[in-house]
Short mmCIF file of N, CA and C in Angstrom, two decimals:
data_model
loop_
_atom_site.label_atom_id
_atom_site.label_comp_id
_atom_site.label_asym_id
_atom_site.label_seq_id
_atom_site.Cartn_x
_atom_site.Cartn_y
_atom_site.Cartn_z
N LEU A 484 49.70 88.58 162.03
CA LEU A 484 51.06 88.10 161.92
C LEU A 484 52.00 89.18 162.42
N LEU A 485 53.11 88.73 162.90
CA LEU A 485 54.08 89.68 163.42
C LEU A 485 55.08 90.05 162.35
N PRO A 486 55.42 91.34 162.20
CA PRO A 486 56.42 91.74 161.23
C PRO A 486 57.75 91.05 161.53
N GLY A 487 58.48 90.75 160.47
CA GLY A 487 59.78 90.14 160.65
C GLY A 487 59.76 88.62 160.74
N ARG A 488 58.59 88.02 160.80
CA ARG A 488 58.52 86.56 160.84
C ARG A 488 58.87 86.00 159.46
N ASN A 489 59.52 84.85 159.42
CA ASN A 489 59.82 84.18 158.16
C ASN A 489 58.56 83.47 157.71
N ARG A 490 57.80 84.07 156.82
CA ARG A 490 56.50 83.53 156.44
C ARG A 490 56.60 82.30 155.54
N GLU A 491 57.77 81.97 155.07
CA GLU A 491 57.91 80.75 154.28
C GLU A 491 58.00 79.53 155.18
N ARG A 492 58.22 79.71 156.47
CA ARG A 492 58.33 78.59 157.39
C ARG A 492 57.41 78.81 158.58
N MET A 493 56.25 79.38 158.30
CA MET A 493 55.31 79.72 159.34
C MET A 493 54.33 78.58 159.55
N CYS A 494 53.78 78.49 160.74
CA CYS A 494 52.69 77.56 160.98
C CYS A 494 51.67 78.24 161.87
N VAL A 495 50.42 77.92 161.66
CA VAL A 495 49.33 78.44 162.47
C VAL A 495 48.67 77.24 163.11
N CYS A 496 48.52 77.25 164.43
CA CYS A 496 47.86 76.13 165.08
C CYS A 496 46.69 76.62 165.89
N VAL A 497 45.60 75.91 165.76
CA VAL A 497 44.38 76.19 166.49
C VAL A 497 44.00 74.91 167.20
N LYS A 498 43.84 74.97 168.52
CA LYS A 498 43.48 73.78 169.27
C LYS A 498 42.11 73.97 169.89
N CYS A 499 41.40 72.89 170.00
CA CYS A 499 40.04 72.92 170.52
C CYS A 499 39.90 71.90 171.63
N GLY A 500 39.14 72.20 172.65
CA GLY A 500 38.89 71.24 173.72
C GLY A 500 39.80 71.49 174.90
N PHE A 501 40.05 70.47 175.68
CA PHE A 501 40.85 70.59 176.88
C PHE A 501 42.27 70.13 176.59
N PRO A 502 43.27 71.01 176.73
CA PRO A 502 44.65 70.64 176.42
C PRO A 502 45.22 69.69 177.46
N HIS A 503 46.19 68.91 177.03
CA HIS A 503 46.93 68.04 177.95
C HIS A 503 47.67 68.95 178.91
N LYS A 504 47.74 68.61 180.16
CA LYS A 504 48.31 69.49 181.19
C LYS A 504 49.77 69.84 180.93
N LYS A 505 50.52 69.00 180.23
CA LYS A 505 51.94 69.25 180.01
C LYS A 505 52.20 70.04 178.73
N ARG A 506 51.16 70.35 177.97
CA ARG A 506 51.35 71.04 176.70
C ARG A 506 50.96 72.51 176.84
N PRO A 507 51.50 73.37 175.98
CA PRO A 507 51.07 74.77 176.01
C PRO A 507 49.58 74.87 175.70
N ILE A 508 48.95 75.86 176.26
CA ILE A 508 47.50 76.01 176.05
C ILE A 508 47.26 76.90 174.84
N GLN A 509 46.66 76.34 173.82
CA GLN A 509 46.22 77.06 172.62
C GLN A 509 44.96 76.34 172.18
N HIS A 510 43.81 76.96 172.30
CA HIS A 510 42.60 76.27 171.89
C HIS A 510 41.61 77.13 171.14
N ALA A 511 40.70 76.41 170.48
CA ALA A 511 39.53 77.01 169.86
C ALA A 511 38.39 76.06 170.16
N MET A 512 37.20 76.57 170.27
CA MET A 512 36.07 75.68 170.55
C MET A 512 35.06 75.82 169.43
N CYS A 513 34.63 74.70 168.90
CA CYS A 513 33.58 74.69 167.89
C CYS A 513 32.25 74.78 168.60
N LEU A 514 31.52 75.80 168.31
CA LEU A 514 30.22 75.96 168.95
C LEU A 514 29.11 75.57 167.98
N PRO A 515 28.17 74.76 168.42
CA PRO A 515 27.05 74.39 167.55
C PRO A 515 26.04 75.53 167.45
N ILE A 516 26.51 76.66 166.90
CA ILE A 516 25.66 77.84 166.79
C ILE A 516 24.55 77.61 165.78
N SER A 517 24.87 76.92 164.72
CA SER A 517 23.88 76.66 163.68
C SER A 517 23.80 75.17 163.42
N LYS A 518 22.82 74.79 162.65
CA LYS A 518 22.65 73.38 162.33
C LYS A 518 23.82 72.86 161.50
N ASN A 519 24.35 73.69 160.63
CA ASN A 519 25.47 73.30 159.76
C ASN A 519 26.70 74.11 160.16
N THR A 520 27.46 73.60 161.12
CA THR A 520 28.63 74.31 161.65
C THR A 520 29.71 74.46 160.59
N GLU A 521 30.32 75.65 160.54
CA GLU A 521 31.41 75.93 159.61
C GLU A 521 32.57 76.57 160.37
N MET A 522 33.78 76.40 159.82
CA MET A 522 34.96 77.08 160.32
C MET A 522 35.73 77.57 159.10
N GLN A 523 36.25 78.79 159.17
CA GLN A 523 36.98 79.34 158.04
C GLN A 523 38.27 79.98 158.53
N VAL A 524 39.37 79.73 157.80
CA VAL A 524 40.67 80.34 158.08
C VAL A 524 41.14 80.98 156.78
N ASP A 525 41.43 82.28 156.83
CA ASP A 525 41.90 83.00 155.65
C ASP A 525 43.22 83.69 155.95
N PHE A 526 44.18 83.56 155.02
CA PHE A 526 45.45 84.26 155.10
C PHE A 526 45.36 85.43 154.11
N HIS A 527 45.09 86.64 154.62
CA HIS A 527 44.89 87.82 153.78
C HIS A 527 46.22 88.49 153.44
N THR A 528 46.28 89.03 152.20
CA THR A 528 47.48 89.74 151.78
C THR A 528 47.40 91.23 152.08
N GLY A 529 46.22 91.70 152.42
CA GLY A 529 46.03 93.10 152.80
C GLY A 529 45.49 93.19 154.21
N THR A 530 45.09 94.38 154.59
CA THR A 530 44.65 94.57 155.97
C THR A 530 43.13 94.62 156.12
N ASP A 531 42.39 94.26 155.09
CA ASP A 531 40.93 94.21 155.24
C ASP A 531 40.39 92.93 154.60
N GLU A 532 39.12 92.66 154.86
CA GLU A 532 38.50 91.41 154.41
C GLU A 532 38.34 91.32 152.90
N ASN A 533 38.44 92.43 152.18
CA ASN A 533 38.30 92.41 150.72
C ASN A 533 39.62 92.22 150.00
N SER A 534 40.71 92.08 150.73
CA SER A 534 42.02 91.89 150.11
C SER A 534 42.13 90.49 149.52
N ASP A 535 43.18 90.28 148.75
CA ASP A 535 43.44 88.94 148.22
C ASP A 535 43.67 87.98 149.37
N VAL A 536 43.35 86.72 149.13
CA VAL A 536 43.49 85.68 150.14
C VAL A 536 44.47 84.64 149.60
N ALA A 537 45.65 84.56 150.19
CA ALA A 537 46.67 83.61 149.73
C ALA A 537 46.27 82.17 150.04
N PHE A 538 45.53 81.97 151.13
CA PHE A 538 45.09 80.63 151.53
C PHE A 538 43.73 80.74 152.21
N HIS A 539 42.77 79.98 151.69
CA HIS A 539 41.40 79.96 152.23
C HIS A 539 41.05 78.52 152.57
N PHE A 540 40.68 78.28 153.82
CA PHE A 540 40.33 76.94 154.30
C PHE A 540 38.95 77.03 154.93
N GLN A 541 37.99 76.26 154.40
CA GLN A 541 36.65 76.29 154.97
C GLN A 541 36.16 74.87 155.20
N ALA A 542 35.83 74.58 156.45
CA ALA A 542 35.32 73.26 156.83
C ALA A 542 33.83 73.35 157.09
N TYR A 543 33.09 72.50 156.42
CA TYR A 543 31.66 72.33 156.66
C TYR A 543 31.55 71.04 157.46
N PHE A 544 31.41 71.17 158.77
CA PHE A 544 31.51 70.02 159.68
C PHE A 544 30.58 68.89 159.28
N GLY A 545 31.16 67.70 159.17
CA GLY A 545 30.40 66.51 158.81
C GLY A 545 30.13 66.39 157.32
N ILE A 546 30.56 67.38 156.51
CA ILE A 546 30.24 67.35 155.07
C ILE A 546 31.50 67.37 154.22
N SER A 547 32.22 68.49 154.20
CA SER A 547 33.39 68.61 153.33
C SER A 547 34.31 69.74 153.79
N VAL A 548 35.47 69.79 153.16
CA VAL A 548 36.43 70.87 153.35
C VAL A 548 36.77 71.43 151.98
N LYS A 549 36.84 72.75 151.88
CA LYS A 549 37.19 73.40 150.62
C LYS A 549 38.38 74.32 150.86
N ILE A 550 39.33 74.28 149.92
CA ILE A 550 40.55 75.09 150.01
C ILE A 550 40.68 75.87 148.71
N ASN A 551 41.08 77.14 148.82
CA ASN A 551 41.15 77.98 147.63
C ASN A 551 42.02 79.20 147.93
N ASN A 552 42.05 80.13 146.99
CA ASN A 552 42.64 81.44 147.20
C ASN A 552 41.90 82.45 146.33
N ARG A 553 42.02 83.72 146.71
CA ARG A 553 41.37 84.80 145.94
C ARG A 553 42.46 85.74 145.48
N GLN A 554 42.51 85.95 144.17
CA GLN A 554 43.55 86.79 143.58
C GLN A 554 42.90 87.83 142.69
N ASN A 555 43.29 89.09 142.85
CA ASN A 555 42.71 90.20 142.10
C ASN A 555 41.18 90.21 142.20
N GLY A 556 40.67 89.88 143.37
CA GLY A 556 39.23 89.91 143.63
C GLY A 556 38.45 88.71 143.15
N SER A 557 39.10 87.73 142.51
CA SER A 557 38.39 86.55 141.99
C SER A 557 38.91 85.29 142.64
N TRP A 558 37.98 84.38 142.95
CA TRP A 558 38.36 83.08 143.51
C TRP A 558 38.90 82.19 142.40
N ASN A 559 39.94 81.43 142.70
CA ASN A 559 40.51 80.48 141.75
C ASN A 559 39.81 79.13 141.85
N CYS A 560 40.34 78.13 141.17
CA CYS A 560 39.74 76.79 141.22
C CYS A 560 39.84 76.23 142.63
N GLU A 561 38.71 75.81 143.12
CA GLU A 561 38.60 75.29 144.48
C GLU A 561 39.07 73.84 144.56
N VAL A 562 39.77 73.52 145.63
CA VAL A 562 40.15 72.14 145.91
C VAL A 562 39.18 71.65 146.98
N ALA A 563 38.36 70.67 146.62
CA ALA A 563 37.37 70.14 147.57
C ALA A 563 37.78 68.74 147.98
N SER A 564 37.48 68.39 149.21
CA SER A 564 37.81 67.07 149.72
C SER A 564 36.62 66.51 150.47
N SER A 565 36.42 65.23 150.32
CA SER A 565 35.33 64.59 151.07
C SER A 565 35.84 64.07 152.41
N GLY A 566 37.17 64.04 152.61
CA GLY A 566 37.72 63.62 153.89
C GLY A 566 37.29 64.59 154.98
N MET A 567 36.73 64.09 156.06
CA MET A 567 36.18 64.97 157.09
C MET A 567 36.68 64.58 158.47
N PRO A 568 37.74 65.24 158.95
CA PRO A 568 38.24 64.94 160.29
C PRO A 568 37.51 65.70 161.39
N PHE A 569 36.65 66.66 161.02
CA PHE A 569 35.97 67.49 162.01
C PHE A 569 34.59 66.92 162.34
N VAL A 570 34.31 66.82 163.64
CA VAL A 570 33.01 66.37 164.11
C VAL A 570 32.43 67.50 164.95
N ASP A 571 31.21 67.89 164.64
CA ASP A 571 30.57 69.00 165.33
C ASP A 571 30.58 68.78 166.84
N GLY A 572 31.14 69.75 167.58
CA GLY A 572 31.16 69.68 169.03
C GLY A 572 32.31 68.89 169.62
N GLN A 573 33.14 68.26 168.78
CA GLN A 573 34.27 67.46 169.27
C GLN A 573 35.56 68.29 169.23
N PRO A 574 36.47 68.07 170.19
CA PRO A 574 37.73 68.81 170.19
C PRO A 574 38.60 68.45 168.99
N PHE A 575 39.40 69.41 168.55
CA PHE A 575 40.33 69.15 167.45
C PHE A 575 41.53 70.06 167.58
N GLU A 576 42.60 69.70 166.88
CA GLU A 576 43.80 70.52 166.79
C GLU A 576 44.10 70.70 165.31
N LEU A 577 44.20 71.93 164.87
CA LEU A 577 44.42 72.27 163.46
C LEU A 577 45.78 72.95 163.32
N HIS A 578 46.63 72.41 162.45
CA HIS A 578 47.93 73.02 162.14
C HIS A 578 47.96 73.32 160.66
N ILE A 579 48.28 74.56 160.30
CA ILE A 579 48.47 74.94 158.91
C ILE A 579 49.92 75.37 158.79
N SER A 580 50.71 74.60 158.05
CA SER A 580 52.13 74.90 157.88
C SER A 580 52.36 75.51 156.51
N VAL A 581 53.18 76.54 156.48
CA VAL A 581 53.58 77.17 155.22
C VAL A 581 54.93 76.58 154.85
N LEU A 582 54.90 75.66 153.90
CA LEU A 582 56.13 75.01 153.45
C LEU A 582 56.67 75.74 152.22
N GLN A 583 57.78 75.28 151.70
CA GLN A 583 58.41 75.97 150.57
C GLN A 583 57.49 76.07 149.36
N ASN A 584 56.75 75.00 149.03
CA ASN A 584 55.94 74.98 147.82
C ASN A 584 54.44 74.93 148.07
N GLU A 585 54.03 74.72 149.32
CA GLU A 585 52.60 74.51 149.57
C GLU A 585 52.23 74.82 151.01
N TYR A 586 50.93 74.94 151.22
CA TYR A 586 50.35 74.95 152.56
C TYR A 586 50.00 73.52 152.88
N GLN A 587 50.26 73.10 154.10
CA GLN A 587 49.93 71.74 154.52
C GLN A 587 49.05 71.84 155.76
N VAL A 588 47.93 71.13 155.73
CA VAL A 588 46.96 71.17 156.82
C VAL A 588 46.93 69.83 157.53
N MET A 589 47.15 69.89 158.85
CA MET A 589 47.07 68.69 159.67
C MET A 589 45.96 68.89 160.70
N VAL A 590 45.19 67.83 160.92
CA VAL A 590 44.13 67.85 161.92
C VAL A 590 44.39 66.70 162.88
N ASN A 591 44.50 67.02 164.16
CA ASN A 591 44.78 66.03 165.19
C ASN A 591 46.00 65.18 164.86
N GLY A 592 47.05 65.85 164.33
CA GLY A 592 48.31 65.17 164.04
C GLY A 592 48.36 64.41 162.73
N GLN A 593 47.28 64.40 161.96
CA GLN A 593 47.24 63.67 160.68
C GLN A 593 47.19 64.67 159.52
N LYS A 594 48.01 64.42 158.48
CA LYS A 594 47.97 65.27 157.29
C LYS A 594 46.69 64.97 156.52
N TYR A 595 45.93 66.02 156.24
CA TYR A 595 44.68 65.84 155.50
C TYR A 595 44.65 66.57 154.17
N TYR A 596 45.20 67.78 154.13
CA TYR A 596 45.03 68.60 152.94
C TYR A 596 46.32 69.35 152.62
N SER A 597 46.45 69.75 151.34
CA SER A 597 47.55 70.62 150.95
C SER A 597 47.10 71.47 149.76
N LEU A 598 47.74 72.61 149.60
CA LEU A 598 47.45 73.50 148.48
C LEU A 598 48.75 74.17 148.07
N ALA A 599 49.10 74.02 146.78
CA ALA A 599 50.31 74.67 146.26
C ALA A 599 50.14 76.19 146.35
N HIS A 600 51.24 76.89 146.60
CA HIS A 600 51.18 78.35 146.68
C HIS A 600 50.75 78.91 145.34
N ARG A 601 49.75 79.78 145.38
CA ARG A 601 49.29 80.49 144.19
C ARG A 601 49.64 81.97 144.28
N LEU A 602 49.84 82.43 145.50
CA LEU A 602 50.33 83.78 145.79
C LEU A 602 51.52 83.61 146.73
N PRO A 603 52.49 84.51 146.69
CA PRO A 603 53.65 84.36 147.57
C PRO A 603 53.23 84.39 149.04
N PRO A 604 53.66 83.42 149.83
CA PRO A 604 53.29 83.43 151.24
C PRO A 604 53.84 84.64 151.99
N GLN A 605 54.88 85.27 151.45
CA GLN A 605 55.45 86.46 152.07
C GLN A 605 54.48 87.64 152.02
N SER A 606 53.46 87.55 151.16
CA SER A 606 52.51 88.65 151.02
C SER A 606 51.42 88.66 152.09
N VAL A 607 51.35 87.62 152.93
CA VAL A 607 50.30 87.52 153.95
C VAL A 607 50.52 88.58 155.03
N LYS A 608 49.44 89.34 155.31
CA LYS A 608 49.49 90.41 156.31
C LYS A 608 48.74 90.04 157.59
N PHE A 609 47.62 89.29 157.46
CA PHE A 609 46.92 88.86 158.67
C PHE A 609 46.16 87.56 158.43
N VAL A 610 45.90 86.87 159.54
CA VAL A 610 45.19 85.59 159.52
C VAL A 610 43.84 85.82 160.19
N GLN A 611 42.78 85.39 159.51
CA GLN A 611 41.43 85.52 160.04
C GLN A 611 40.85 84.13 160.27
N VAL A 612 40.38 83.87 161.48
CA VAL A 612 39.71 82.60 161.81
C VAL A 612 38.30 82.98 162.24
N TRP A 613 37.30 82.42 161.56
CA TRP A 613 35.93 82.83 161.86
C TRP A 613 34.90 81.79 161.48
N ARG A 614 33.69 82.12 161.58
CA ARG A 614 32.46 81.35 161.41
C ARG A 614 32.03 80.82 162.77
N ASP A 615 31.64 79.57 162.87
CA ASP A 615 31.04 79.02 164.09
C ASP A 615 32.09 78.50 165.07
N VAL A 616 33.15 79.29 165.32
CA VAL A 616 34.17 78.90 166.28
C VAL A 616 34.41 80.05 167.25
N SER A 617 34.80 79.70 168.44
CA SER A 617 35.17 80.67 169.45
C SER A 617 36.61 80.37 169.85
N LEU A 618 37.51 81.31 169.63
CA LEU A 618 38.94 81.09 169.88
C LEU A 618 39.34 81.63 171.24
N SER A 619 40.13 80.85 171.95
CA SER A 619 40.74 81.38 173.16
C SER A 619 42.20 81.73 172.87
N SER A 620 42.81 81.12 171.86
CA SER A 620 44.14 81.53 171.42
C SER A 620 44.50 80.86 170.11
N VAL A 621 45.42 81.49 169.40
CA VAL A 621 45.98 80.97 168.15
C VAL A 621 47.48 81.17 168.25
N CYS A 622 48.23 80.17 167.82
CA CYS A 622 49.69 80.24 167.87
C CYS A 622 50.22 80.43 166.45
N VAL A 623 51.01 81.47 166.23
CA VAL A 623 51.71 81.66 164.96
C VAL A 623 53.18 81.48 165.28
N CYS A 624 53.79 80.43 164.68
CA CYS A 624 55.18 80.13 165.02
C CYS A 624 56.04 80.09 163.78
#
C-alpha cells in the first residue's frame, strides 16, 4: 500500500484472464498447480507475514471461501461460505472494497462476501496475494 492513501475508502482489484481491450490491464491468472487450487489475500497490519491480519480471504476453488482476521496472533471466528464464484482455470475479476463498516468482496461484478471490520482498516501496511495464483498486476485505488 502506498503511504497517504485513504484506507477507509480503498479497493484492491485483481483481474484474471484476457482483459477487454478498452479497459485498463490488471490481471491475475489462476494456475492449476495443485489438484486443489487455492487463492489467498491478506491485509497485514505489520510488515511481515506474522503480523496481525485485518482481512483474510481464502478461496478453495470449487469448494468454499473463508474470511477471517488474525488479532494478537490468534485467528478469530471464521466466516465460511458455500457460494463459489471461482472455477479452476477460468478467468475472474476480484474486487475487495474497504467500506466504512466492512470489507466487501465482489467477483466478476457480483457481491459475494462481506466482513465487518474487526481491526481498524487504517492499520493495514501491506497486501499479500498468494497460493496457486500468478499475478501480472494488482490495482490499489
